[in-house]
Phi, psi and omega in degrees: 000136180290133179285145177293152176279133186250135168250138183227129181235121179109076183260062170278205181303309182285313183299319180294324177293322178293319178297318178301318178295315179301317180293322180293335180260014167095014179272145170276126187236133174248134185228168176223149184299150171233226192285330183219156187276329192306314181290326175296311181299321180294319179294319178297320179298332177273358175117002178292151174266131179256131175235172190273337187221163175295327177300317179292326174300311181297319182297336183263003196230143170278326178231126177253125181246136176239137175225077189254169186276329184218165174297323178300319179294319178298312181299320180296323179282335182278323190258169175093173183298331180254017183271172181303314185300323181295333183251010190294133172288149175299130179082002181290156176246132177250131183237123174264108179272353182283184176256101188242166176287130182303323180296319176297318180301314181295322178295315178296327178301320178295319181292320179293319178299320179296335180269002175096011179241188178228138182250131176237145167257138184210062179298164194244148167244159185083196196236170175303329176298320176292323182300319181298333181259007180069036186241026179288160163264128185240119187260076187281152176203159181120192184310124187292324180295319178293321177299314180298325180296320184262357184301323177301325177290316178300324181291337173283341180261333188229157176270320181240112185247121182246142162249118194253359178132207183292162180309132182101341181294324178297313180293326176298311182292324178298318179294322175297316179301313185286330171303312181295318181298313183289328175295316179294316181297319179291322178296318179291323177298317178294325179301316177293321179296321179291330173300319177298314181300320185270357175076030175247160187284130180302317183298322180290323175300313180298315183302318180292313182294321184287344179281350182244196186289354179283346184302131180205165175299320180295320175303317182290327174299315181289323176297326180302328175267312187297331179249318188260348175084015181249106181278349191270001172294335170235087184277073185218117189286153178305318181298326179287323176298317179296320178299313184294317178293323176298320176296321178300315179298317180296316178301315180298317181296320178296335177269000178090014180247132178259096186298130177271310190293331182291339189294324181294311180298317182295319178299315180296314181296319179293323178295321178295321177297317178296337178271010177085020186250023184303322184272354175298154170283152184306320178300339178285000169301338174306314181296318180300310182294319180298315178296317181298314187280338180266357182294000000 
């Protein structure tokens, strides 16, 4: 069976790893430049076609994939004379793999449908390292027939593929997931920082905590940096963590709920950004808290 032609927009850490995986599994991929050249150049060197606009990406593709940083970025690439919607093939499927606001997702879904396509949200779990091996968790939502149509492609990218309901359900669950993840990561980062303040060994703190019910993958990601010095086991920037928790707060407020638990994680992440640590990986919050509390 002929593989569908793929368009991909947003070759950051995660997007570039996904494109590499798609190319390794035999897909033809069309891309367009974003903020920096290295990931674009690497994809082109592996055989990707580069075009100038999102509209041209859509015109060349059966499935258009976006992996952008914010809802504003997704909307900018989707709309306008040079946007995805303007170049969409009849019957094409557009998939937003980023972490976006559910309300924005549902609005774009209406616009894509009016242009003859189908819009799916499919935010991701796990890391770029998993993406290269096709081991992502993919939280899909939207029209079930369109989801079934693209599921073989999703299965080449992910190990665990979910269909979670109507359009926007994937982004809703992803924001809940990332709120919990960032709260846990910040709590573990502070635990290591408090070990420094109190003069006890970080590794011993980890050994005790990990022997009980607190043990988790997120704890181990933070331990990989806090004890072992490797921040890239969780290759997720502080600025992205703050964005996702902020979106969670906004989603909750739009639903009439004033989230209490999210405020601590958001305060910590924003404080780290104000301290010049926006580009740090989330496990490096250990350094922020340690420096702050020992000042």
